[in-house]
Each structure stands twice: as C-alpha cells, then as structure tokens.
C-alpha cells in the first residue's frame, strides 16, 4: 500500500470520473459534489475554506488520498475547530473517507496517520477526532491511531442527529506506535 495525500488542486481532474463512478455504482443515490464540470468552482471553494471563509470560520485543508493513478480517499485537516463553539463537540481536526472498494484493508487507518503527520509538522501536539457513536470502522481507525475517548456528546439536532464520540490523540505518541500497526496492515494484504 503506497498512499500519499495530495492537496486538492486541478491536477487530479482526470481521476475524478472513476472516483465518482465507484461511489455511484455502490450508492445509486450518490450525487457527486465534485465533477469535471464544476471542478474550477470547487477549487475556489477549497481556497476559501482554507482561509476559514464559508466554513464557520474553520480553516480546513482538503486532500485527495492517491494510490498509483487512483483516488482512494478524501481527507482534510481543520486547523482551528475550536473557533466555532456551536460545532465544537462534533467537529475535530481530522476528516477522512475511503472509496468503497478499498475499505477494510487499512487505508482509513493509514490516511488518518498521514493526517496526524501533517498536524505534527504544523506544530500540533494533540488532535481531536470525532465520529458518530455507531461508526464502527471510524472508531477502529481512531483507536488504531491511539485515540482516547474523551466523551460521547449528545446530538444537538442541528450538527448531527446521532451521538458523537470525541477522541483525543497525543500526536507524537500516536506516530510512534502506528508503525507496528501499519506494518501488520501491509503484511496481511
Ligand atoms: C470509516 C472509514 C474511513 C474506514 O476506512 P477503512 O479503510 O475501512 O479503515 P481500515 O481498513 O483502516 O479499518 C480499521 C478497522 O476497522 C474495521 N472496519 C472497517 N470498516 C468496518 C465496518 N464497517 N464494520 C466493522 N469494522 C470495520 C477494519 O476491519 C479494521 O479493523 P482492525 O483494525 O481490527 O483490523 C470508511 O469506512 C469510510 O470511508 N466510511 C465513510 C466515511 C466515514 O464514515 N468517514 C469517517 C467520518 S468520522
């Protein structure tokens, strides 16, 4: 598994059709939010969000997870999730998703690790990661990255209708321990 995270820009436009087609084939109701047609407009949005504009003041950097010539996931880091008190309990520093065909193979755990590496480089010592209480895959991804449960927040009916688990990750400790997990993930595939 040789994945890297690439900041969103126009250069992955040729991989989008395959990415969208995969989601549409698995989830017939899926409506692609990024297409070749709207990619330029989307890129403007990506630039704005990076500055916290149109994103509740939260500065967010979007990435594609790339393996070979394929987009295998999407991800982001949020630099200041604490800035918005109304989303504080539901929005952490990290977001990720893996294309359906690659799930359950360690990609999600590795993408989360790569995002933590980015936060480490930016000087963060801790990261908050949230997920719905019933999202078993994401809970395991967070645990594989040494996340420790802080609380389970009640839904507010606005940001979410589900209970939300909030985890804290000691980034240095997580990066140190992940190597073993990563090795076993790679070995088993
Ligand atoms: C959540 C998600 C990112 C997990 O990605 P993934 O590539 O399957 O993650 P991994 O392969 O690293 O799996 C981590 C662990 O969870 C397990 N797992 C993954 N999906 C699972 C599921 N649906 N049910 C039970 N276990 C699951 C894996 O077997 C693995 O277990 P292990 O650590 O004991 O070996 C992926 O399912 C996804 O994109 N979901 C939709 C978007 C989403 O929910 N994002 C997270 C928002 S908080």
mmCIF file of C-alpha atoms and ligand atoms in Angstrom:
data_model
loop_
_atom_site.group_PDB
_atom_site.id
_atom_site.type_symbol
_atom_site.label_atom_id
_atom_site.label_comp_id
_atom_site.label_asym_id
_atom_site.label_seq_id
_atom_site.Cartn_x
_atom_site.Cartn_y
_atom_site.Cartn_z
ATOM 1 C CA UNK A 1 0.000 0.000 0.000
ATOM 2 C CA UNK A 2 1.652 3.187 -1.157
ATOM 3 C CA UNK A 3 -0.652 6.099 -0.485
ATOM 4 C CA UNK A 4 0.096 9.762 -0.287
ATOM 5 C CA UNK A 5 -2.039 12.785 0.497
ATOM 6 C CA UNK A 6 -2.137 15.498 -2.063
ATOM 7 C CA UNK A 7 -3.632 18.920 -1.521
ATOM 8 C CA UNK A 8 -6.616 19.448 -3.756
ATOM 9 C CA UNK A 9 -5.788 21.265 -6.990
ATOM 10 C CA UNK A 10 -6.734 20.925 -10.659
ATOM 11 C CA UNK A 11 -4.209 18.188 -11.373
ATOM 12 C CA UNK A 12 -6.357 15.231 -10.299
ATOM 13 C CA UNK A 13 -9.227 16.117 -12.566
ATOM 14 C CA UNK A 14 -8.683 13.042 -14.776
ATOM 15 C CA UNK A 15 -9.132 10.689 -11.831
ATOM 16 C CA UNK A 16 -12.482 12.137 -10.787
ATOM 17 C CA UNK A 17 -14.698 10.203 -13.209
ATOM 18 C CA UNK A 18 -13.545 6.842 -11.885
ATOM 19 C CA UNK A 19 -13.872 8.072 -8.302
ATOM 20 C CA UNK A 20 -17.424 9.350 -8.817
ATOM 21 C CA UNK A 21 -18.406 6.244 -10.827
ATOM 22 C CA UNK A 22 -17.327 3.995 -7.974
ATOM 23 C CA UNK A 23 -19.472 5.853 -5.434
ATOM 24 C CA UNK A 24 -22.442 5.974 -7.818
ATOM 25 C CA UNK A 25 -22.254 2.235 -8.508
ATOM 26 C CA UNK A 26 -22.261 1.415 -4.792
ATOM 27 C CA UNK A 27 -24.661 4.165 -3.678
ATOM 28 C CA UNK A 28 -27.159 4.801 -6.522
ATOM 29 C CA UNK A 29 -28.450 7.952 -4.733
ATOM 30 C CA UNK A 30 -24.957 9.444 -4.530
ATOM 31 C CA UNK A 31 -24.699 12.800 -6.273
ATOM 32 C CA UNK A 32 -21.063 13.697 -6.988
ATOM 33 C CA UNK A 33 -20.251 17.053 -5.434
ATOM 34 C CA UNK A 34 -17.065 17.474 -7.451
ATOM 35 C CA UNK A 35 -17.093 16.795 -11.179
ATOM 36 C CA UNK A 36 -15.015 17.787 -14.181
ATOM 37 C CA UNK A 37 -17.688 20.376 -14.944
ATOM 38 C CA UNK A 38 -17.632 22.159 -11.588
ATOM 39 C CA UNK A 39 -14.031 21.484 -10.609
ATOM 40 C CA UNK A 40 -12.873 25.055 -11.162
ATOM 41 C CA UNK A 41 -15.677 26.428 -8.985
ATOM 42 C CA UNK A 42 -14.931 23.780 -6.393
ATOM 43 C CA UNK A 43 -11.302 24.810 -6.356
ATOM 44 C CA UNK A 44 -12.362 28.361 -5.470
ATOM 45 C CA UNK A 45 -14.332 26.894 -2.582
ATOM 46 C CA UNK A 46 -11.294 24.864 -1.496
ATOM 47 C CA UNK A 47 -9.196 28.027 -1.432
ATOM 48 C CA UNK A 48 -11.811 29.941 0.572
ATOM 49 C CA UNK A 49 -12.268 27.148 3.094
ATOM 50 C CA UNK A 50 -8.533 27.104 3.657
ATOM 51 C CA UNK A 51 -8.906 30.655 4.929
ATOM 52 C CA UNK A 52 -11.985 29.819 7.004
ATOM 53 C CA UNK A 53 -14.350 31.605 4.598
ATOM 54 C CA UNK A 54 -17.770 29.922 4.136
ATOM 55 C CA UNK A 55 -16.765 27.277 6.674
ATOM 56 C CA UNK A 56 -17.933 28.690 10.015
ATOM 57 C CA UNK A 57 -14.527 30.341 10.403
ATOM 58 C CA UNK A 58 -12.828 26.944 10.448
ATOM 59 C CA UNK A 59 -9.677 26.806 8.312
ATOM 60 C CA UNK A 60 -9.720 23.468 6.518
ATOM 61 C CA UNK A 61 -7.258 21.951 4.053
ATOM 62 C CA UNK A 62 -8.625 19.292 1.701
ATOM 63 C CA UNK A 63 -6.611 16.373 0.367
ATOM 64 C CA UNK A 64 -7.063 13.514 -2.019
ATOM 65 C CA UNK A 65 -5.543 10.199 -0.967
ATOM 66 C CA UNK A 66 -3.806 8.855 -4.053
ATOM 67 C CA UNK A 67 -2.504 5.374 -4.779
ATOM 68 C CA UNK A 68 -0.872 4.912 -8.167
ATOM 69 C CA UNK A 69 -3.220 6.605 -10.590
ATOM 70 C CA UNK A 70 -6.337 6.261 -8.452
ATOM 71 C CA UNK A 71 -8.056 8.433 -5.873
ATOM 72 C CA UNK A 72 -8.606 6.050 -2.944
ATOM 73 C CA UNK A 73 -9.957 8.537 -0.446
ATOM 74 C CA UNK A 74 -10.613 12.101 0.580
ATOM 75 C CA UNK A 75 -9.454 13.804 3.730
ATOM 76 C CA UNK A 76 -8.948 17.107 5.460
ATOM 77 C CA UNK A 77 -7.324 18.738 8.407
ATOM 78 C CA UNK A 78 -9.001 21.558 10.280
ATOM 79 C CA UNK A 79 -6.590 23.995 11.810
ATOM 80 C CA UNK A 80 -8.885 25.677 14.338
ATOM 81 C CA UNK A 81 -12.014 23.601 15.041
ATOM 82 C CA UNK A 82 -12.240 25.226 18.483
ATOM 83 C CA UNK A 83 -13.083 28.531 16.832
ATOM 84 C CA UNK A 84 -16.729 27.631 16.379
ATOM 85 C CA UNK A 85 -18.453 26.911 19.683
ATOM 86 C CA UNK A 86 -21.639 25.591 18.086
ATOM 87 C CA UNK A 87 -19.769 22.787 16.243
ATOM 88 C CA UNK A 88 -17.079 22.230 18.875
ATOM 89 C CA UNK A 89 -18.432 18.903 20.105
ATOM 90 C CA UNK A 90 -18.934 17.474 16.629
ATOM 91 C CA UNK A 91 -16.047 18.727 14.510
ATOM 92 C CA UNK A 92 -12.434 17.789 15.168
ATOM 93 C CA UNK A 93 -9.075 18.345 13.468
ATOM 94 C CA UNK A 94 -9.389 15.465 11.015
ATOM 95 C CA UNK A 95 -11.826 14.133 8.416
ATOM 96 C CA UNK A 96 -11.369 11.123 6.112
ATOM 97 C CA UNK A 97 -13.209 8.788 3.793
ATOM 98 C CA UNK A 98 -12.128 5.762 1.761
ATOM 99 C CA UNK A 99 -13.604 4.647 -1.570
ATOM 100 C CA UNK A 100 -15.857 1.605 -1.070
ATOM 101 C CA UNK A 101 -13.591 -0.872 -2.923
ATOM 102 C CA UNK A 102 -10.674 -0.152 -0.585
ATOM 103 C CA UNK A 103 -12.432 -0.273 2.773
ATOM 104 C CA UNK A 104 -11.405 -2.777 5.442
ATOM 105 C CA UNK A 105 -7.848 -3.017 4.100
ATOM 106 C CA UNK A 106 -6.107 -0.490 6.327
ATOM 107 C CA UNK A 107 -6.456 2.544 4.081
ATOM 108 C CA UNK A 108 -8.550 4.537 6.569
ATOM 109 C CA UNK A 109 -6.084 3.940 9.407
ATOM 110 C CA UNK A 110 -3.163 4.904 7.203
ATOM 111 C CA UNK A 111 -4.862 8.071 5.912
ATOM 112 C CA UNK A 112 -5.597 9.132 9.494
ATOM 113 C CA UNK A 113 -1.929 8.520 10.346
ATOM 114 C CA UNK A 114 -0.803 10.638 7.388
ATOM 115 C CA UNK A 115 -3.106 13.456 8.538
ATOM 116 C CA UNK A 116 -1.626 13.280 12.037
ATOM 117 C CA UNK A 117 1.826 13.549 10.455
ATOM 118 C CA UNK A 118 0.700 16.763 8.791
ATOM 119 C CA UNK A 119 -0.597 18.183 12.069
ATOM 120 C CA UNK A 120 2.696 17.209 13.727
ATOM 121 C CA UNK A 121 4.658 19.094 11.081
ATOM 122 C CA UNK A 122 2.398 22.100 11.653
ATOM 123 C CA UNK A 123 3.318 22.003 15.359
ATOM 124 C CA UNK A 124 0.194 20.490 16.925
ATOM 125 C CA UNK A 125 0.739 18.233 19.930
ATOM 126 C CA UNK A 126 -2.826 16.926 20.263
ATOM 127 C CA UNK A 127 -5.614 16.290 17.799
ATOM 128 C CA UNK A 128 -9.330 15.941 18.398
ATOM 129 C CA UNK A 129 -11.119 13.428 16.182
ATOM 130 C CA UNK A 130 -14.870 12.900 16.233
ATOM 131 C CA UNK A 131 -17.155 10.279 14.749
ATOM 132 C CA UNK A 132 -20.685 9.007 15.200
ATOM 133 C CA UNK A 133 -21.038 6.567 18.059
ATOM 134 C CA UNK A 134 -22.227 3.872 15.611
ATOM 135 C CA UNK A 135 -19.431 4.309 13.028
ATOM 136 C CA UNK A 136 -17.516 1.161 13.931
ATOM 137 C CA UNK A 137 -14.984 1.490 11.094
ATOM 138 C CA UNK A 138 -14.083 5.050 12.058
ATOM 139 C CA UNK A 139 -13.912 4.200 15.772
ATOM 140 C CA UNK A 140 -11.366 1.487 14.923
ATOM 141 C CA UNK A 141 -9.418 3.861 12.682
ATOM 142 C CA UNK A 142 -9.170 6.326 15.574
ATOM 143 C CA UNK A 143 -8.172 3.594 18.033
ATOM 144 C CA UNK A 144 -5.535 2.325 15.574
ATOM 145 C CA UNK A 145 -4.144 5.846 15.811
ATOM 146 C CA UNK A 146 -4.081 5.813 19.633
ATOM 147 C CA UNK A 147 -7.226 7.921 20.086
ATOM 148 C CA UNK A 148 -8.582 8.067 23.625
ATOM 149 C CA UNK A 149 -12.287 8.671 24.162
ATOM 150 C CA UNK A 150 -12.986 11.966 25.943
ATOM 151 C CA UNK A 151 -16.789 11.953 25.842
ATOM 152 C CA UNK A 152 -19.855 10.929 23.900
ATOM 153 C CA UNK A 153 -21.721 14.105 23.029
ATOM 154 C CA UNK A 154 -25.497 14.102 22.776
ATOM 155 C CA UNK A 155 -26.870 15.085 19.346
ATOM 156 C CA UNK A 156 -27.974 18.704 19.075
ATOM 157 C CA UNK A 157 -30.332 18.011 16.140
ATOM 158 C CA UNK A 158 -28.535 20.659 14.079
ATOM 159 C CA UNK A 159 -24.995 19.431 13.503
ATOM 160 C CA UNK A 160 -25.952 15.811 13.969
ATOM 161 C CA UNK A 161 -28.846 13.619 14.978
ATOM 162 C CA UNK A 162 -26.517 10.939 16.326
ATOM 163 C CA UNK A 163 -24.399 10.680 19.432
ATOM 164 C CA UNK A 164 -20.830 11.749 18.664
ATOM 165 C CA UNK A 165 -17.685 10.240 20.139
ATOM 166 C CA UNK A 166 -14.860 12.740 20.736
ATOM 167 C CA UNK A 167 -11.332 11.392 20.963
ATOM 168 C CA UNK A 168 -8.022 12.995 21.748
ATOM 169 C CA UNK A 169 -4.785 11.843 20.157
ATOM 170 C CA UNK A 170 -1.338 12.566 21.543
ATOM 171 C CA UNK A 171 0.218 13.051 18.127
ATOM 172 C CA UNK A 172 3.837 12.169 18.894
ATOM 173 C CA UNK A 173 2.783 9.045 20.828
ATOM 174 C CA UNK A 174 0.407 8.052 18.021
ATOM 175 C CA UNK A 175 3.007 8.426 15.275
ATOM 176 C CA UNK A 176 5.460 6.347 17.291
ATOM 177 C CA UNK A 177 3.010 3.494 17.899
ATOM 178 C CA UNK A 178 1.422 3.435 14.461
ATOM 179 C CA UNK A 179 4.465 1.967 12.741
ATOM 180 C CA UNK A 180 3.731 -1.511 14.186
ATOM 181 C CA UNK A 181 0.082 -1.386 13.155
ATOM 182 C CA UNK A 182 0.993 -0.131 9.698
ATOM 183 C CA UNK A 183 3.449 -2.990 9.263
ATOM 184 C CA UNK A 184 0.849 -5.576 10.180
ATOM 185 C CA UNK A 185 -1.761 -3.960 7.909
ATOM 186 C CA UNK A 186 0.693 -4.079 4.999
ATOM 187 C CA UNK A 187 1.872 -7.603 5.819
ATOM 188 C CA UNK A 188 -1.667 -9.013 5.833
ATOM 189 C CA UNK A 189 -2.604 -7.693 2.400
HETATM 190 C C1 LIG B 1 -14.680 4.868 8.235
HETATM 191 C C2 LIG B 1 -13.767 4.524 7.052
HETATM 192 C C3 LIG B 1 -12.909 5.738 6.716
HETATM 193 C C4 LIG B 1 -12.864 3.351 7.463
HETATM 194 O O1 LIG B 1 -11.937 3.132 6.414
HETATM 195 P P1 LIG B 1 -11.251 1.734 6.202
HETATM 196 O O2 LIG B 1 -10.305 1.869 5.076
HETATM 197 O O3 LIG B 1 -12.264 0.662 6.111
HETATM 198 O O4 LIG B 1 -10.453 1.582 7.575
HETATM 199 P P2 LIG B 1 -9.427 0.419 7.953
HETATM 200 O O5 LIG B 1 -9.369 -0.573 6.856
HETATM 201 O O6 LIG B 1 -8.184 1.062 8.402
HETATM 202 O O7 LIG B 1 -10.177 -0.272 9.147
HETATM 203 C C5 LIG B 1 -9.898 -0.059 10.511
HETATM 204 C C6 LIG B 1 -10.549 -1.177 11.296
HETATM 205 O O8 LIG B 1 -11.974 -1.051 11.216
HETATM 206 C C7 LIG B 1 -12.526 -2.240 10.719
HETATM 207 N N1 LIG B 1 -13.676 -1.851 9.935
HETATM 208 C C8 LIG B 1 -13.690 -1.031 8.857
HETATM 209 N N2 LIG B 1 -14.961 -0.849 8.450
HETATM 210 C C9 LIG B 1 -15.740 -1.556 9.298
HETATM 211 C C10 LIG B 1 -17.135 -1.755 9.393
HETATM 212 N N3 LIG B 1 -17.993 -1.181 8.518
HETATM 213 N N4 LIG B 1 -17.611 -2.546 10.395
HETATM 214 C C11 LIG B 1 -16.768 -3.111 11.279
HETATM 215 N N5 LIG B 1 -15.415 -2.962 11.245
HETATM 216 C C12 LIG B 1 -14.928 -2.189 10.256
HETATM 217 C C13 LIG B 1 -11.439 -2.897 9.913
HETATM 218 O O9 LIG B 1 -11.630 -4.275 9.798
HETATM 219 C C14 LIG B 1 -10.237 -2.569 10.765
HETATM 220 O O10 LIG B 1 -10.207 -3.432 11.884
HETATM 221 P P3 LIG B 1 -8.810 -3.802 12.603
HETATM 222 O O11 LIG B 1 -8.127 -2.522 12.980
HETATM 223 O O12 LIG B 1 -9.239 -4.600 13.776
HETATM 224 O O13 LIG B 1 -8.036 -4.562 11.570
HETATM 225 C C15 LIG B 1 -14.583 4.106 5.787
HETATM 226 O O14 LIG B 1 -15.481 3.090 6.158
HETATM 227 C C16 LIG B 1 -15.375 5.244 5.171
HETATM 228 O O15 LIG B 1 -14.873 5.950 4.300
HETATM 229 N N6 LIG B 1 -16.623 5.446 5.619
HETATM 230 C C17 LIG B 1 -17.447 6.543 5.124
HETATM 231 C C18 LIG B 1 -16.930 7.895 5.576
HETATM 232 C C19 LIG B 1 -16.752 7.984 7.075
HETATM 233 O O16 LIG B 1 -17.540 7.425 7.851
HETATM 234 N N7 LIG B 1 -15.689 8.704 7.486
HETATM 235 C C20 LIG B 1 -15.375 8.899 8.881
HETATM 236 C C21 LIG B 1 -16.142 10.064 9.408
HETATM 237 S S1 LIG B 1 -15.846 10.227 11.158
#
